[in-house]
Short mmCIF file of C-alpha atoms (C1' of nucleotides) in Angstrom, two decimals:
data_model
loop_
_atom_site.label_atom_id
_atom_site.label_comp_id
_atom_site.label_asym_id
_atom_site.label_seq_id
_atom_site.Cartn_x
_atom_site.Cartn_y
_atom_site.Cartn_z
CA MET A 6 212.62 22.41 -139.76
CA THR A 7 209.04 23.05 -138.79
CA VAL A 8 207.20 26.34 -138.82
CA PRO A 9 208.02 28.31 -135.67
CA THR A 10 204.34 28.91 -134.86
CA GLY A 11 203.12 25.33 -134.82
CA ARG A 12 199.99 24.60 -132.88
CA ARG A 13 201.83 21.94 -130.96
CA GLU A 14 204.40 24.31 -129.55
CA ARG A 15 201.76 26.83 -128.65
CA LYS A 16 199.82 24.19 -126.76
CA LYS A 17 202.92 23.03 -125.00
CA ALA A 18 203.85 26.55 -123.98
CA ALA A 19 200.29 27.12 -122.78
CA THR A 20 200.39 23.98 -120.65
CA ARG A 21 203.71 24.99 -119.20
CA GLN A 22 202.42 28.43 -118.37
CA LYS A 23 199.28 27.08 -116.81
CA ILE A 24 201.31 24.85 -114.58
CA ALA A 25 203.64 27.64 -113.51
CA ASP A 26 200.78 30.05 -112.83
CA THR A 27 198.79 27.52 -110.86
CA ALA A 28 201.82 26.52 -108.83
CA LEU A 29 202.81 30.06 -108.01
CA ARG A 30 199.26 30.94 -107.02
CA LEU A 31 198.96 27.97 -104.69
CA PHE A 32 202.42 28.55 -103.24
CA LEU A 33 201.62 32.19 -102.46
CA GLU A 34 198.22 31.35 -101.04
CA ARG A 35 199.24 28.58 -98.68
CA GLY A 36 203.04 28.47 -98.57
CA TYR A 37 205.58 26.60 -100.68
CA GLU A 38 206.13 23.64 -98.41
CA ALA A 39 202.47 23.30 -97.58
CA VAL A 40 201.50 22.61 -101.19
CA GLY A 41 202.32 19.20 -102.67
CA ILE A 42 203.14 18.35 -106.22
CA ARG A 43 200.02 16.22 -106.50
CA GLU A 44 197.91 19.21 -105.49
CA VAL A 45 199.48 21.45 -108.08
CA ALA A 46 198.93 18.88 -110.77
CA ALA A 47 195.31 18.34 -109.74
CA GLU A 48 194.59 22.06 -109.63
CA ALA A 49 196.20 22.61 -113.03
CA ASP A 50 194.24 19.59 -114.27
CA ILE A 51 197.23 17.69 -115.58
CA ALA A 52 199.01 14.50 -114.53
CA VAL A 53 201.97 14.53 -112.19
CA THR A 54 204.17 13.04 -114.86
CA THR A 55 203.20 15.82 -117.23
CA LEU A 56 204.24 18.38 -114.65
CA PHE A 57 207.64 16.78 -114.40
CA SER A 58 208.00 16.69 -118.16
CA HIS A 59 207.77 20.49 -118.14
CA PHE A 60 209.73 21.23 -114.98
CA ALA A 61 212.64 19.26 -113.65
CA SER A 62 211.76 19.74 -109.99
CA LYS A 63 209.33 21.36 -107.64
CA GLU A 64 211.70 24.24 -107.06
CA ALA A 65 211.97 24.91 -110.78
CA LEU A 66 208.29 25.83 -110.75
CA VAL A 67 209.18 28.99 -108.86
CA PHE A 68 212.12 30.02 -111.08
CA GLU A 69 210.29 29.83 -114.32
CA GLN A 70 212.34 32.55 -116.03
CA ASP A 71 215.61 30.84 -115.24
CA ALA A 72 216.63 30.62 -118.88
CA ASP A 73 215.87 34.27 -119.53
CA PHE A 74 218.29 35.32 -116.81
CA GLU A 75 220.96 33.11 -118.24
CA ARG A 76 220.53 34.53 -121.71
CA ALA A 77 220.51 38.11 -120.45
CA LEU A 78 223.84 37.58 -118.75
CA THR A 79 225.65 36.05 -121.68
CA ARG A 80 224.19 38.61 -124.07
CA ALA A 81 225.59 41.39 -121.96
CA VAL A 82 228.96 40.03 -123.08
CA THR A 83 228.39 38.82 -126.61
CA GLU A 84 226.18 41.68 -127.81
CA ARG A 85 227.81 44.64 -126.13
CA ALA A 86 228.82 47.66 -128.20
CA PRO A 87 232.04 46.98 -130.13
CA GLY A 88 235.01 48.08 -128.11
CA GLU A 89 232.98 48.52 -124.93
CA PRO A 90 234.91 47.36 -121.87
CA LEU A 91 233.70 44.19 -120.26
CA VAL A 92 233.12 45.03 -116.62
CA PRO A 93 230.90 48.09 -117.14
CA ALA A 94 228.75 46.04 -119.49
CA LEU A 95 228.35 43.38 -116.82
CA ARG A 96 227.66 46.03 -114.23
CA ARG A 97 224.84 47.47 -116.31
CA GLU A 98 223.29 44.03 -116.75
CA ILE A 99 223.47 43.17 -113.06
CA HIS A 100 221.91 46.51 -112.30
CA ALA A 101 219.04 45.70 -114.63
CA LEU A 102 218.54 42.26 -113.13
CA VAL A 103 218.57 43.55 -109.58
CA ARG A 104 216.11 46.27 -110.49
CA HIS A 105 213.89 43.70 -112.14
CA CYS A 106 213.84 41.52 -109.01
CA THR A 107 213.32 44.29 -106.50
CA ALA A 108 210.35 45.72 -108.38
CA GLU A 109 207.13 46.04 -106.39
CA GLY A 110 205.35 43.01 -107.87
CA ALA A 111 208.18 40.66 -106.99
CA ALA A 112 208.09 41.21 -103.25
CA PRO A 113 205.76 38.32 -102.26
CA VAL A 114 207.65 35.83 -104.40
CA GLN A 115 210.91 36.99 -102.93
CA HIS A 116 209.59 36.62 -99.43
CA MET A 117 208.49 33.08 -100.23
CA ILE A 118 211.95 32.22 -101.51
CA ASP A 119 213.64 33.67 -98.42
CA GLU A 120 211.44 31.58 -96.16
CA SER A 121 212.20 28.23 -97.82
CA PRO A 122 215.65 26.71 -97.44
CA ALA A 123 214.97 24.42 -100.37
CA LEU A 124 214.26 27.38 -102.62
CA ARG A 125 217.31 29.28 -101.41
CA ARG A 126 219.54 26.31 -102.15
CA TYR A 127 218.02 25.91 -105.58
CA GLU A 128 218.49 29.57 -106.39
CA GLU A 129 222.15 29.37 -105.53
CA SER A 130 222.83 26.32 -107.64
CA MET A 131 220.96 28.05 -110.45
CA ARG A 132 223.30 31.03 -110.15
CA LEU A 133 226.21 28.68 -110.36
CA ARG A 134 224.95 27.44 -113.69
CA HIS A 135 224.62 31.03 -114.81
CA ALA A 136 228.17 31.71 -113.76
CA GLU A 137 229.37 28.77 -115.80
CA SER A 138 227.59 29.83 -118.96
CA LEU A 139 228.81 33.39 -118.42
CA ALA A 140 232.32 32.01 -118.11
CA THR A 141 231.88 30.22 -121.43
CA ALA A 142 230.82 33.46 -123.04
CA LEU A 143 233.80 35.31 -121.58
CA LEU A 144 236.19 32.64 -122.84
CA ALA A 145 234.78 32.97 -126.35
CA ASP A 146 235.11 36.74 -126.40
CA PRO A 147 237.14 37.76 -129.45
CA ALA A 148 238.65 40.71 -127.57
CA ARG A 149 239.78 38.52 -124.70
CA THR A 150 243.24 39.08 -123.26
CA ALA A 151 242.83 37.60 -119.80
CA THR A 152 243.59 34.01 -118.87
CA PRO A 153 240.81 31.40 -118.82
CA LEU A 154 241.01 31.24 -115.05
CA ALA A 155 240.62 34.99 -114.78
CA CYS A 156 237.50 34.77 -116.96
CA ARG A 157 235.99 32.07 -114.80
CA THR A 158 236.80 34.13 -111.74
CA LEU A 159 235.15 37.22 -113.21
CA ALA A 160 232.06 35.18 -113.99
CA ARG A 161 231.74 34.00 -110.40
CA PHE A 162 232.41 37.41 -108.95
CA THR A 163 229.70 38.82 -111.19
CA VAL A 164 227.00 36.43 -110.00
CA ASP A 165 228.24 37.00 -106.45
CA ALA A 166 227.52 40.67 -107.00
CA TYR A 167 223.97 39.81 -107.86
CA ALA A 168 223.49 37.57 -104.84
CA LEU A 169 225.09 39.99 -102.41
CA ALA A 170 223.22 42.98 -103.77
CA ARG A 171 219.91 41.19 -103.42
CA GLU A 172 220.53 40.71 -99.71
CA ALA A 173 221.87 44.20 -99.11
CA PRO A 174 219.70 46.94 -97.63
CA GLU A 175 220.28 49.16 -100.68
CA PRO A 176 220.68 46.80 -103.64
CA GLU A 177 221.45 49.41 -106.26
CA ALA A 178 224.22 51.04 -104.26
CA ALA A 179 225.55 47.63 -103.36
CA VAL A 180 225.97 46.71 -107.02
CA ASP A 181 228.12 49.80 -107.53
CA GLU A 182 230.24 49.14 -104.46
CA ILE A 183 230.88 45.54 -105.38
CA PHE A 184 231.66 46.38 -108.97
CA ARG A 185 234.26 48.87 -107.84
CA MET A 186 235.95 45.89 -106.21
CA ILE A 187 235.50 43.80 -109.34
CA GLU A 188 237.11 46.54 -111.39
CA GLY A 189 240.03 46.35 -109.06
CA ALA A 190 240.27 42.61 -109.48
CA TRP A 191 239.90 42.72 -113.25
CA GLY A 192 242.47 45.49 -113.52
CA VAL A 193 245.02 43.05 -112.15
CA ALA A 194 243.89 40.20 -114.41
CA ALA A 195 243.44 42.07 -117.67
CA GLY A 196 246.42 44.41 -117.33
CA ALA A 197 248.72 41.53 -116.53
CA GLY A 198 251.55 43.12 -118.53
CA THR A 199 250.37 46.73 -118.54
CA GLY A 200 250.88 47.74 -114.93
CA SER A 201 248.33 50.59 -115.11
CA GLY A 202 244.86 50.49 -113.62
CA ALA A 203 241.41 49.43 -114.67
CA THR A 204 241.39 49.49 -118.45
CA GLY A 205 240.17 46.00 -119.18
CA SER A 206 239.29 44.48 -122.55
CA MET B 28 229.85 20.59 -66.90
CA THR B 29 230.66 16.91 -67.30
CA VAL B 30 234.11 15.43 -67.79
CA PRO B 31 235.22 15.68 -71.41
CA THR B 32 236.06 11.96 -71.59
CA GLY B 33 232.61 10.56 -70.87
CA ARG B 34 231.91 7.09 -72.15
CA ARG B 35 228.70 8.34 -73.68
CA GLU B 36 230.40 10.88 -75.90
CA ARG B 37 233.00 8.35 -76.91
CA LYS B 38 230.34 5.86 -77.95
CA LYS B 39 228.45 8.52 -79.78
CA ALA B 40 231.53 9.59 -81.66
CA ALA B 41 232.31 5.96 -82.44
CA THR B 42 228.84 5.38 -83.85
CA ARG B 43 229.12 8.51 -85.93
CA GLN B 44 232.46 7.39 -87.27
CA LYS B 45 231.22 3.90 -88.01
CA ILE B 46 228.34 5.31 -90.00
CA ALA B 47 230.56 7.63 -91.98
CA ASP B 48 233.14 4.94 -92.70
CA THR B 49 230.55 2.39 -93.75
CA ALA B 50 228.79 4.89 -95.98
CA LEU B 51 231.93 6.04 -97.68
CA ARG B 52 233.06 2.48 -98.27
CA LEU B 53 229.75 1.47 -99.83
CA PHE B 54 229.59 4.66 -101.90
CA LEU B 55 233.06 4.09 -103.29
CA GLU B 56 232.38 0.41 -103.96
CA ARG B 57 229.09 0.75 -105.78
CA GLY B 58 228.48 4.44 -106.48
CA TYR B 59 226.78 7.12 -104.44
CA GLU B 60 223.36 7.00 -106.07
CA ALA B 61 223.33 3.20 -106.21
CA VAL B 62 223.51 2.85 -102.44
CA GLY B 63 220.41 3.63 -100.40
CA ILE B 64 220.19 4.98 -96.89
CA ARG B 65 218.56 1.80 -95.69
CA GLU B 66 221.51 -0.21 -96.98
CA VAL B 67 224.01 2.01 -95.22
CA ALA B 68 222.13 1.68 -91.98
CA ALA B 69 221.86 -2.08 -92.28
CA GLU B 70 225.54 -2.45 -93.08
CA ALA B 71 226.53 -0.22 -90.18
CA ASP B 72 224.08 -2.20 -88.02
CA ILE B 73 222.13 0.81 -86.81
CA ALA B 74 218.62 2.11 -87.39
CA VAL B 75 217.79 4.56 -90.13
CA THR B 76 216.60 7.09 -87.59
CA THR B 77 219.89 6.81 -85.75
CA LEU B 78 221.72 7.59 -88.96
CA PHE B 79 219.70 10.74 -89.39
CA SER B 80 220.32 11.77 -85.81
CA HIS B 81 224.03 11.87 -86.62
CA PHE B 82 223.87 13.28 -90.15
CA ALA B 83 221.31 15.72 -91.46
CA SER B 84 221.15 14.22 -94.93
CA LYS B 85 222.58 11.55 -97.21
CA GLU B 86 224.95 14.05 -98.77
CA ALA B 87 226.29 15.05 -95.36
CA LEU B 88 227.67 11.52 -95.00
CA VAL B 89 230.25 12.38 -97.65
CA PHE B 90 231.29 15.73 -96.21
CA GLU B 91 231.95 14.57 -92.73
CA GLN B 92 234.64 17.17 -91.98
CA ASP B 93 232.36 20.05 -92.91
CA ALA B 94 232.68 21.72 -89.54
CA ASP B 95 236.46 21.46 -89.55
CA PHE B 96 236.65 23.39 -92.80
CA GLU B 97 234.40 26.06 -91.44
CA ARG B 98 236.47 26.47 -88.29
CA ALA B 99 239.71 26.56 -90.24
CA LEU B 100 238.45 29.42 -92.37
CA THR B 101 237.25 31.61 -89.55
CA ARG B 102 240.36 30.89 -87.49
CA ALA B 103 242.49 32.13 -90.33
CA VAL B 104 240.93 35.51 -89.58
CA THR B 105 240.45 35.52 -85.84
CA GLU B 106 243.73 33.89 -84.87
CA ARG B 107 246.09 35.44 -87.36
CA ALA B 108 249.27 37.11 -86.13
CA PRO B 109 248.53 40.56 -84.72
CA GLY B 110 248.85 43.18 -87.42
CA GLU B 111 248.99 40.61 -90.21
CA PRO B 112 247.06 41.80 -93.23
CA LEU B 113 243.84 39.97 -93.97
CA VAL B 114 244.11 38.77 -97.55
CA PRO B 115 247.47 36.99 -97.26
CA ALA B 116 246.16 35.16 -94.20
CA LEU B 117 243.17 33.99 -96.17
CA ARG B 118 245.37 33.03 -99.08
CA ARG B 119 247.51 30.85 -96.86
CA GLU B 120 244.47 29.11 -95.48
CA ILE B 121 242.93 28.46 -98.90
CA HIS B 122 246.27 27.11 -100.04
CA ALA B 123 246.25 24.68 -97.13
CA LEU B 124 242.68 23.57 -97.79
CA VAL B 125 243.31 23.03 -101.47
CA ARG B 126 246.43 21.06 -100.72
CA HIS B 127 244.51 18.98 -98.24
CA CYS B 128 241.84 18.11 -100.81
CA THR B 129 244.15 17.37 -103.71
CA ALA B 130 246.24 14.95 -101.68
CA GLU B 131 246.64 11.48 -103.15
CA GLY B 132 244.15 9.70 -100.87
CA ALA B 133 241.32 12.10 -101.70
CA ALA B 134 241.18 11.34 -105.43
CA PRO B 135 238.47 8.63 -105.43
CA VAL B 136 236.21 10.65 -103.15
CA GLN B 137 236.66 13.69 -105.32
CA HIS B 138 235.77 11.70 -108.41
CA MET B 139 232.64 10.46 -106.74
CA ILE B 140 231.58 13.99 -105.87
CA ASP B 141 232.20 15.19 -109.42
CA GLU B 142 230.01 12.41 -110.79
CA SER B 143 226.97 13.13 -108.64
CA PRO B 144 224.96 16.30 -109.27
CA ALA B 145 223.42 15.97 -105.83
CA LEU B 146 226.82 15.98 -104.16
CA ARG B 147 228.02 18.93 -106.26
CA ARG B 148 224.97 20.94 -105.28
CA TYR B 149 225.45 20.08 -101.64
CA GLU B 150 229.09 21.03 -101.71
CA GLU B 151 228.27 24.43 -103.14
CA SER B 152 225.61 25.18 -100.57
CA MET B 153 228.06 24.08 -97.92
CA ARG B 154 230.60 26.57 -99.23
CA LEU B 155 227.97 29.25 -99.04
CA ARG B 156 227.52 28.52 -95.36
CA HIS B 157 231.26 28.78 -94.95
CA ALA B 158 231.27 32.10 -96.72
CA GLU B 159 228.63 33.41 -94.38
CA SER B 160 230.46 32.38 -91.25
CA LEU B 161 233.65 33.79 -92.70
CA ALA B 162 231.79 37.04 -93.34
CA THR B 163 230.69 37.08 -89.71
CA ALA B 164 234.29 36.70 -88.61
CA LEU B 165 235.41 39.49 -90.92
CA LEU B 166 232.72 41.80 -89.61
CA ALA B 167 233.82 41.16 -86.05
CA ASP B 168 237.50 41.83 -86.81
CA PRO B 169 238.75 44.55 -84.45
CA ALA B 170 241.09 45.95 -87.10
CA ARG B 171 238.27 46.25 -89.63
CA THR B 172 238.13 49.38 -91.76
CA ALA B 173 236.11 48.14 -94.74
CA THR B 174 232.35 48.35 -95.02
CA PRO B 175 230.15 45.39 -94.07
CA LEU B 176 229.30 44.80 -97.71
CA ALA B 177 232.98 44.73 -98.63
CA CYS B 178 233.55 42.11 -95.92
CA ARG B 179 230.75 39.94 -97.21
CA THR B 180 232.11 40.32 -100.70
CA LEU B 181 235.61 39.31 -99.63
CA ALA B 182 234.16 36.25 -97.92
CA ARG B 183 232.41 35.11 -101.07
CA PHE B 184 235.40 35.82 -103.26
CA THR B 185 237.52 33.76 -100.92
CA VAL B 186 235.35 30.66 -101.11
CA ASP B 187 235.09 31.18 -104.85
CA ALA B 188 238.86 30.97 -104.94
CA TYR B 189 238.64 27.57 -103.31
CA ALA B 190 236.00 26.31 -105.69
CA LEU B 191 237.71 27.60 -108.80
CA ALA B 192 241.11 26.34 -107.78
CA ARG B 193 239.74 22.87 -107.16
CA GLU B 194 238.50 22.70 -110.75
CA ALA B 195 241.63 24.21 -112.25
CA PRO B 196 244.34 22.05 -113.86
CA GLU B 197 246.96 23.44 -111.46
CA PRO B 198 245.13 24.20 -108.22
CA GLU B 199 248.05 25.70 -106.35
CA ALA B 200 248.92 28.17 -109.08
CA ALA B 201 245.25 28.97 -109.50
CA VAL B 202 244.97 30.04 -105.87
CA ASP B 203 247.78 32.53 -106.39
CA GLU B 204 246.31 33.90 -109.57
CA ILE B 205 242.85 34.39 -108.08
CA PHE B 206 244.23 35.93 -104.92
CA ARG B 207 246.11 38.48 -106.98
CA MET B 208 242.70 39.53 -108.25
CA ILE B 209 241.27 39.50 -104.74
CA GLU B 210 244.12 41.73 -103.57
CA GLY B 211 243.11 44.13 -106.34
CA ALA B 212 239.51 44.07 -105.20
CA TRP B 213 240.37 44.46 -101.54
CA GLY B 214 242.73 47.29 -102.26
CA VAL B 215 239.77 49.26 -103.56
CA ALA B 216 237.55 48.35 -100.62
CA ALA B 217 240.04 48.75 -97.76
CA GLY B 218 241.82 51.81 -99.09
CA ALA B 219 238.54 53.59 -99.67
CA GLY B 220 240.00 56.94 -98.56
CA THR B 221 243.69 56.18 -99.05
CA GLY B 222 243.99 56.11 -102.81
CA SER B 223 247.15 53.97 -102.71
CA GLY B 224 247.32 50.27 -103.51
CA ALA B 225 246.92 47.01 -101.70
CA THR B 226 247.65 47.75 -98.06
CA GLY B 227 244.49 46.39 -96.46
CA SER B 228 243.81 45.92 -92.78
"C1'" DA C 23 224.06 0.50 -54.40
"C1'" DT C 24 219.93 2.34 -55.94
"C1'" DT C 25 217.37 5.38 -58.23
"C1'" DC C 26 216.23 8.71 -61.58
"C1'" DG C 27 216.55 11.86 -65.52
"C1'" DA C 28 218.20 12.29 -69.92
"C1'" DA C 29 220.56 11.14 -74.01
"C1'" DA C 30 221.05 7.65 -77.53
"C1'" DA C 31 219.28 4.16 -80.27
"C1'" DG C 32 215.49 1.44 -82.08
"C1'" DC C 33 211.01 0.19 -84.64
"C1'" DT C 34 207.08 1.11 -87.43
"C1'" DA C 35 204.77 3.70 -90.50
"C1'" DA C 36 204.14 7.15 -93.11
"C1'" DC C 37 204.84 11.58 -96.15
"C1'" DG C 38 206.33 13.87 -100.31
"C1'" DG C 39 209.24 14.44 -104.45
"C1'" DT C 40 210.52 11.84 -108.28
"C1'" DT C 41 210.76 8.16 -111.85
"C1'" DA C 42 209.78 3.80 -114.61
"C1'" DG C 43 206.78 1.50 -117.32
"C1'" DT C 44 203.05 1.54 -120.29
"C1'" DG C 45 199.39 3.16 -122.82
"C1'" DT C 46 196.48 6.82 -125.33
"C1'" DT C 47 195.62 10.87 -127.95
"C1'" DA C 48 196.69 14.79 -130.91
"C1'" DT C 49 199.63 16.88 -134.40
"C1'" DG C 50 202.47 17.55 -138.46
"C1'" DG C 51 204.80 15.88 -142.39
"C1'" DT C 52 204.64 12.75 -146.44
"C1'" DA D 29 195.21 8.52 -145.73
"C1'" DC D 30 199.08 7.25 -142.97
"C1'" DC D 31 202.67 7.12 -139.92
"C1'" DA D 32 206.23 8.86 -136.68
"C1'" DT D 33 206.42 11.37 -132.83
"C1'" DA D 34 205.55 14.51 -129.20
"C1'" DA D 35 202.47 15.43 -125.41
"C1'" DC D 36 199.82 13.71 -121.89
"C1'" DA D 37 197.84 10.27 -118.68
"C1'" DC D 38 197.64 6.45 -115.17
"C1'" DT D 39 199.54 3.27 -111.89
"C1'" DA D 40 202.79 1.93 -108.89
"C1'" DA D 41 206.60 2.19 -107.00
"C1'" DC D 42 211.45 4.07 -105.10
"C1'" DC D 43 214.00 6.73 -101.99
"C1'" DG D 44 215.20 10.28 -98.66
"C1'" DT D 45 213.34 11.95 -94.63
"C1'" DT D 46 210.40 12.59 -90.43
"C1'" DA D 47 206.95 11.68 -86.63
"C1'" DG D 48 205.55 9.05 -82.82
"C1'" DC D 49 206.69 6.08 -79.47
"C1'" DT D 50 209.43 2.45 -76.85
"C1'" DT D 51 213.74 0.63 -75.10
"C1'" DT D 52 218.40 0.77 -73.73
"C1'" DT D 53 222.40 2.97 -71.76
"C1'" DC D 54 224.83 6.08 -69.35
"C1'" DG D 55 225.83 9.87 -65.52
"C1'" DA D 56 224.99 11.66 -61.36
"C1'" DA D 57 222.78 12.35 -56.90
"C1'" DT D 58 220.98 10.33 -53.09
#
DNA sequence: ATTCGAAAAGCTAACGGTTAGTGTTATGGT
DNA sequence: ACCATAACACTAACCGTTAGCTTTTCGAAT
């Protein structure tokens, strides 16, 4: 166990940040596809191999906060108030994420993503990863009553809600509409023996 | 309008098939990542550029029947019996597709896909395309009562059902379980003013 | 039958993301 | 002071994919 504030880790984080900042700046200035990896590395004054030791791919440069999103999703499940029903907790979290990504500052980045097929594909496969880790969290929930398959289904529906809301004209309202449907779906899955409506675990 | 049985189109189809067959054979023999595009082209005795004029990418070689799947999905909506409710029609179609892909002959191909991250990613983005064209079909449905967003949501949930069922230990039963949840979701969306249960359009 | 336009296939050469292999420096623990 | 290791660098390549251009093959109209 080393000290959490080692100089090494600070330098590494700084390098990583410098790469991400440089890349995003160049991408926004001249377009994602128009900027090559070699250019990004040169501009950030690091070697190409170093860049790839910090980021697994060119697309990953754009989705720097990937891991934060993933954590936020699973925490909405694992750290929710004791006894709080599942779906509303997820709905709140998706609301927060959508709000965070439709904030004013995020508009140019979002436009860039929409323009590039490569980035769109990457974003979707990223969401799939998030769905899988959310499913893991749901399966581990101590208050779980639903089947494993129902949990995996809920996880996918939840990230679908995010994706669909982002494309909708009114994202916030879209989240509510979709989550009304998810409540309907979860009511069937969670109340498998109950028969009554939407009182999930 | 030319005659449908032109020699040109036959030859083109034959070339396409030869490429796909050769590629699949090599992939199964030696592994997807271990076989390069140039090898496939050489073995099929065609030029690399010709290969890419028939298939948009290396991954597309594996999912040759892509377009068939897409058509099958949308037809389940557009050509269903008059007055037949939507969700059961979709359920039947997903059942058929799952059965088709869990047939005995498909096992090695499926294993190959599971092993390769690139193929998994491609398959998911393919499904997304299918969801979008299914959404288009749902929006154009003359008997539609649900909102556009609800249609798009149903489309995504439907392809989710396919993906989840494929990974489940008992795919056929999984389809039924997930579609019970989808019925619950659709009941909310379609009966927006009705109040009663699952009698969608 | 000949001719002509267009689609299909071919070749070469490159571009751009990514990785292997190898070496060098800086850092932290002992 | 010393060593293991993590971070970074450099070169050179690999591989999927595309551009540019030529050649072949077919379909149809004269």
